[in-house]
Amino acid sequence: MVSKKAEKKRIKKIRKKNKRIYKLLFFIGFIFLFLQYLLFTKTSIDFTIILGVILVSGLIGFFYDYKRYVFTYKLEGYLSYILSFLQNALFLGGLIGLLFLSINFFLPDHTKTKKEYKIIDRYSVRGRKYHRSERKPVFIIEFNKKEKNIQYSHSYLKEMDSFKSITIESQIGFFGFEIIKNKTLNK
């Protein structure tokens, strides 16, 4: 027969192990979301579709993982539901969304199409860390009846106003969403 002290020690050990796992999954979930963003910028998919995939995946994970999450963090009430859902949406939603975008991106149709798009608007954003002064130009075009932001390197900033259109070479992805393979600025 196991004593109460030994049982408490065993439960504490399990909770500590689960907390490490949740922290790791939280970090991995952020990496998945970052990779999703990179693929999202090269795809003409609506943001609501990706958000729906993330939220539905998080909801499914929430139903399977809620009891373990509450046991690990000793939570009660509405906060337990919210935090458990966010944890699952971040990791599982990030994973499923990344798989969805990756399959669409890396398994495209073989036919490529080239089309020229008129630049509707333009602006610039600051550069990455340690290169904040290197502003990058962003051009807005109407791509598949939606506004799409196309970003270029800082070397195009000086002549940003002289560009009139962008030629885009694209392919249809596995799930039917268009993928931008190449983009060229035209004066």
mmCIF file of C-alpha atoms in Angstrom:
data_model
loop_
_atom_site.group_PDB
_atom_site.id
_atom_site.type_symbol
_atom_site.label_atom_id
_atom_site.label_comp_id
_atom_site.label_asym_id
_atom_site.label_seq_id
_atom_site.Cartn_x
_atom_site.Cartn_y
_atom_site.Cartn_z
ATOM 1 C CA MET A 1 0.000 0.000 0.000
ATOM 2 C CA VAL A 2 1.291 3.432 -0.956
ATOM 3 C CA SER A 3 1.443 6.104 1.717
ATOM 4 C CA LYS A 4 -0.138 9.542 1.261
ATOM 5 C CA LYS A 5 3.288 11.189 1.308
ATOM 6 C CA ALA A 6 4.567 8.942 -1.490
ATOM 7 C CA GLU A 7 1.410 9.570 -3.513
ATOM 8 C CA LYS A 8 1.774 13.364 -3.153
ATOM 9 C CA LYS A 9 5.401 13.093 -4.227
ATOM 10 C CA ARG A 10 4.431 11.032 -7.277
ATOM 11 C CA ILE A 11 1.700 13.538 -8.268
ATOM 12 C CA LYS A 12 4.118 16.456 -7.835
ATOM 13 C CA LYS A 13 6.633 14.697 -10.086
ATOM 14 C CA ILE A 14 3.989 14.095 -12.764
ATOM 15 C CA ARG A 15 2.889 17.739 -12.648
ATOM 16 C CA LYS A 16 6.478 18.933 -12.953
ATOM 17 C CA LYS A 17 7.043 16.693 -15.988
ATOM 18 C CA ASN A 18 3.784 17.868 -17.605
ATOM 19 C CA LYS A 19 4.706 21.528 -17.043
ATOM 20 C CA ARG A 20 8.004 21.001 -18.881
ATOM 21 C CA ILE A 21 6.149 19.363 -21.751
ATOM 22 C CA TYR A 22 3.606 22.201 -21.956
ATOM 23 C CA LYS A 23 6.379 24.821 -21.944
ATOM 24 C CA LEU A 24 8.152 22.983 -24.760
ATOM 25 C CA LEU A 25 4.933 22.654 -26.777
ATOM 26 C CA PHE A 26 4.219 26.365 -26.244
ATOM 27 C CA PHE A 27 7.633 27.297 -27.656
ATOM 28 C CA ILE A 28 7.272 24.869 -30.580
ATOM 29 C CA GLY A 29 3.816 26.316 -31.283
ATOM 30 C CA PHE A 30 5.323 29.780 -31.747
ATOM 31 C CA ILE A 31 7.858 28.341 -34.192
ATOM 32 C CA PHE A 32 5.018 26.680 -36.135
ATOM 33 C CA LEU A 33 3.102 29.974 -36.291
ATOM 34 C CA PHE A 34 6.194 31.810 -37.558
ATOM 35 C CA LEU A 35 6.716 29.209 -40.293
ATOM 36 C CA GLN A 36 3.007 29.486 -41.153
ATOM 37 C CA TYR A 37 3.423 33.238 -41.576
ATOM 38 C CA LEU A 38 6.313 32.703 -44.004
ATOM 39 C CA LEU A 39 4.223 30.332 -46.142
ATOM 40 C CA PHE A 40 1.124 32.521 -45.809
ATOM 41 C CA THR A 41 2.926 35.488 -47.394
ATOM 42 C CA LYS A 42 3.686 33.361 -50.459
ATOM 43 C CA THR A 43 0.147 32.017 -50.837
ATOM 44 C CA SER A 44 -3.114 33.657 -51.889
ATOM 45 C CA ILE A 45 -5.165 32.114 -49.123
ATOM 46 C CA ASP A 46 -7.666 34.074 -47.074
ATOM 47 C CA PHE A 47 -6.638 34.761 -43.483
ATOM 48 C CA THR A 48 -9.982 33.532 -42.153
ATOM 49 C CA ILE A 49 -9.339 30.047 -43.573
ATOM 50 C CA ILE A 50 -6.021 29.746 -41.735
ATOM 51 C CA LEU A 51 -7.542 31.193 -38.571
ATOM 52 C CA GLY A 52 -10.387 28.678 -38.859
ATOM 53 C CA VAL A 53 -7.950 25.779 -39.206
ATOM 54 C CA ILE A 54 -6.030 26.968 -36.136
ATOM 55 C CA LEU A 55 -9.157 27.476 -34.013
ATOM 56 C CA VAL A 56 -10.837 24.186 -34.989
ATOM 57 C CA SER A 57 -7.611 22.260 -34.345
ATOM 58 C CA GLY A 58 -7.246 24.005 -30.992
ATOM 59 C CA LEU A 59 -10.842 23.147 -30.090
ATOM 60 C CA ILE A 60 -10.336 19.474 -30.931
ATOM 61 C CA GLY A 61 -7.113 19.395 -28.905
ATOM 62 C CA PHE A 62 -8.876 21.169 -26.048
ATOM 63 C CA PHE A 63 -11.457 18.373 -25.708
ATOM 64 C CA TYR A 64 -8.737 15.713 -25.530
ATOM 65 C CA ASP A 65 -6.301 17.593 -23.299
ATOM 66 C CA TYR A 66 -8.439 19.615 -20.881
ATOM 67 C CA LYS A 67 -8.296 17.210 -17.915
ATOM 68 C CA ARG A 68 -4.527 16.835 -18.090
ATOM 69 C CA TYR A 69 -4.023 20.600 -18.373
ATOM 70 C CA VAL A 70 -6.260 21.308 -15.355
ATOM 71 C CA PHE A 71 -4.527 18.556 -13.355
ATOM 72 C CA THR A 72 -1.090 19.948 -14.213
ATOM 73 C CA TYR A 73 -1.749 23.595 -13.369
ATOM 74 C CA LYS A 74 -4.457 23.145 -10.660
ATOM 75 C CA LEU A 75 -6.834 25.549 -12.399
ATOM 76 C CA GLU A 76 -10.571 26.058 -11.918
ATOM 77 C CA GLY A 77 -13.284 28.115 -13.559
ATOM 78 C CA TYR A 78 -13.280 30.002 -16.844
ATOM 79 C CA LEU A 79 -9.549 30.608 -16.735
ATOM 80 C CA SER A 80 -8.892 26.875 -17.046
ATOM 81 C CA TYR A 81 -10.970 26.685 -20.234
ATOM 82 C CA ILE A 82 -9.338 29.733 -21.793
ATOM 83 C CA LEU A 83 -5.736 28.778 -21.026
ATOM 84 C CA SER A 84 -6.213 25.165 -22.071
ATOM 85 C CA PHE A 85 -7.784 26.251 -25.368
ATOM 86 C CA LEU A 86 -5.005 28.787 -26.042
ATOM 87 C CA GLN A 87 -2.316 26.190 -25.332
ATOM 88 C CA ASN A 88 -3.921 23.734 -27.758
ATOM 89 C CA ALA A 89 -4.670 26.367 -30.396
ATOM 90 C CA LEU A 90 -1.064 27.513 -30.314
ATOM 91 C CA PHE A 91 0.547 24.090 -30.589
ATOM 92 C CA LEU A 92 -1.971 21.869 -32.358
ATOM 93 C CA GLY A 93 -3.436 24.702 -34.428
ATOM 94 C CA GLY A 94 0.070 25.775 -35.378
ATOM 95 C CA LEU A 95 0.996 22.236 -36.384
ATOM 96 C CA ILE A 96 -2.147 21.521 -38.429
ATOM 97 C CA GLY A 97 -2.066 24.963 -40.068
ATOM 98 C CA LEU A 98 1.590 24.501 -40.973
ATOM 99 C CA LEU A 99 0.862 21.075 -42.452
ATOM 100 C CA PHE A 100 -2.033 22.529 -44.450
ATOM 101 C CA LEU A 101 0.068 25.367 -45.875
ATOM 102 C CA SER A 102 3.099 23.129 -46.455
ATOM 103 C CA ILE A 103 1.137 20.540 -48.418
ATOM 104 C CA ASN A 104 -0.433 23.294 -50.520
ATOM 105 C CA PHE A 105 2.946 24.974 -51.099
ATOM 106 C CA PHE A 106 5.236 21.996 -51.702
ATOM 107 C CA LEU A 107 2.853 19.871 -53.810
ATOM 108 C CA PRO A 108 1.700 22.335 -56.502
ATOM 109 C CA ASP A 109 0.371 21.803 -60.003
ATOM 110 C CA HIS A 110 3.155 21.780 -62.614
ATOM 111 C CA THR A 111 1.756 24.546 -64.821
ATOM 112 C CA LYS A 112 3.103 28.026 -64.122
ATOM 113 C CA THR A 113 1.318 31.234 -65.074
ATOM 114 C CA LYS A 114 2.704 34.748 -65.413
ATOM 115 C CA LYS A 115 0.531 37.779 -64.890
ATOM 116 C CA GLU A 116 1.178 41.491 -64.450
ATOM 117 C CA TYR A 117 -0.526 43.339 -61.591
ATOM 118 C CA LYS A 118 -0.839 47.102 -61.230
ATOM 119 C CA ILE A 119 0.496 48.553 -57.964
ATOM 120 C CA ILE A 120 -2.407 50.065 -56.030
ATOM 121 C CA ASP A 121 -0.456 51.562 -53.129
ATOM 122 C CA ARG A 122 3.000 51.483 -51.554
ATOM 123 C CA TYR A 123 4.590 52.088 -48.187
ATOM 124 C CA SER A 124 7.738 51.076 -46.319
ATOM 125 C CA VAL A 125 8.400 49.145 -43.119
ATOM 126 C CA ARG A 126 11.451 49.160 -40.902
ATOM 127 C CA GLY A 127 14.071 46.460 -41.229
ATOM 128 C CA ARG A 128 14.882 43.572 -38.942
ATOM 129 C CA LYS A 129 16.814 43.828 -35.699
ATOM 130 C CA TYR A 130 20.145 45.726 -36.012
ATOM 131 C CA HIS A 131 19.002 46.949 -39.454
ATOM 132 C CA ARG A 132 16.082 49.153 -38.393
ATOM 133 C CA SER A 133 17.257 52.041 -40.558
ATOM 134 C CA GLU A 134 17.099 49.867 -43.699
ATOM 135 C CA ARG A 135 13.447 50.401 -44.554
ATOM 136 C CA LYS A 136 11.840 47.845 -46.875
ATOM 137 C CA PRO A 137 9.308 48.824 -49.544
ATOM 138 C CA VAL A 138 5.912 47.109 -49.554
ATOM 139 C CA PHE A 139 3.678 47.215 -52.631
ATOM 140 C CA ILE A 140 -0.057 46.527 -52.508
ATOM 141 C CA ILE A 141 -1.624 44.785 -55.510
ATOM 142 C CA GLU A 142 -5.004 43.209 -56.201
ATOM 143 C CA PHE A 143 -4.176 39.489 -56.358
ATOM 144 C CA ASN A 144 -7.138 37.156 -56.978
ATOM 145 C CA LYS A 145 -9.660 39.875 -56.030
ATOM 146 C CA LYS A 146 -7.947 40.476 -52.670
ATOM 147 C CA GLU A 147 -5.347 43.013 -51.651
ATOM 148 C CA LYS A 148 -1.925 41.399 -51.255
ATOM 149 C CA ASN A 149 1.161 43.028 -49.733
ATOM 150 C CA ILE A 150 4.395 42.208 -51.566
ATOM 151 C CA GLN A 151 7.578 43.099 -49.688
ATOM 152 C CA TYR A 152 11.011 43.635 -51.247
ATOM 153 C CA SER A 153 14.498 44.198 -49.873
ATOM 154 C CA HIS A 154 15.740 47.613 -48.761
ATOM 155 C CA SER A 155 17.755 48.072 -51.958
ATOM 156 C CA TYR A 156 14.525 48.917 -53.850
ATOM 157 C CA LEU A 157 13.533 51.726 -51.467
ATOM 158 C CA LYS A 158 15.178 54.640 -53.310
ATOM 159 C CA GLU A 159 13.366 53.922 -56.572
ATOM 160 C CA MET A 160 10.148 52.712 -54.915
ATOM 161 C CA ASP A 161 7.971 55.407 -56.509
ATOM 162 C CA SER A 162 9.152 54.629 -60.047
ATOM 163 C CA PHE A 163 7.676 51.099 -60.142
ATOM 164 C CA LYS A 164 4.249 50.820 -61.773
ATOM 165 C CA SER A 165 3.490 47.073 -61.762
ATOM 166 C CA ILE A 166 4.628 43.654 -60.533
ATOM 167 C CA THR A 167 4.892 40.527 -62.677
ATOM 168 C CA ILE A 168 4.096 37.415 -60.666
ATOM 169 C CA GLU A 169 4.837 33.844 -61.683
ATOM 170 C CA SER A 170 2.475 31.531 -59.828
ATOM 171 C CA GLN A 171 1.255 27.954 -59.547
ATOM 172 C CA ILE A 172 -1.903 26.376 -58.182
ATOM 173 C CA GLY A 173 -1.208 24.559 -54.911
ATOM 174 C CA PHE A 174 -2.408 21.127 -53.833
ATOM 175 C CA PHE A 175 -5.564 22.512 -52.186
ATOM 176 C CA GLY A 176 -6.260 24.987 -55.001
ATOM 177 C CA PHE A 177 -4.750 28.115 -53.467
ATOM 178 C CA GLU A 178 -2.357 30.058 -55.688
ATOM 179 C CA ILE A 179 1.346 30.125 -54.752
ATOM 180 C CA ILE A 180 3.679 32.991 -55.641
ATOM 181 C CA LYS A 181 6.871 31.464 -57.046
ATOM 182 C CA ASN A 182 8.555 34.576 -58.460
ATOM 183 C CA LYS A 183 7.869 38.320 -58.370
ATOM 184 C CA THR A 184 9.443 41.009 -60.530
ATOM 185 C CA LEU A 185 9.040 44.785 -60.294
ATOM 186 C CA ASN A 186 8.358 46.699 -63.531
ATOM 187 C CA LYS A 187 8.893 50.404 -64.203
#
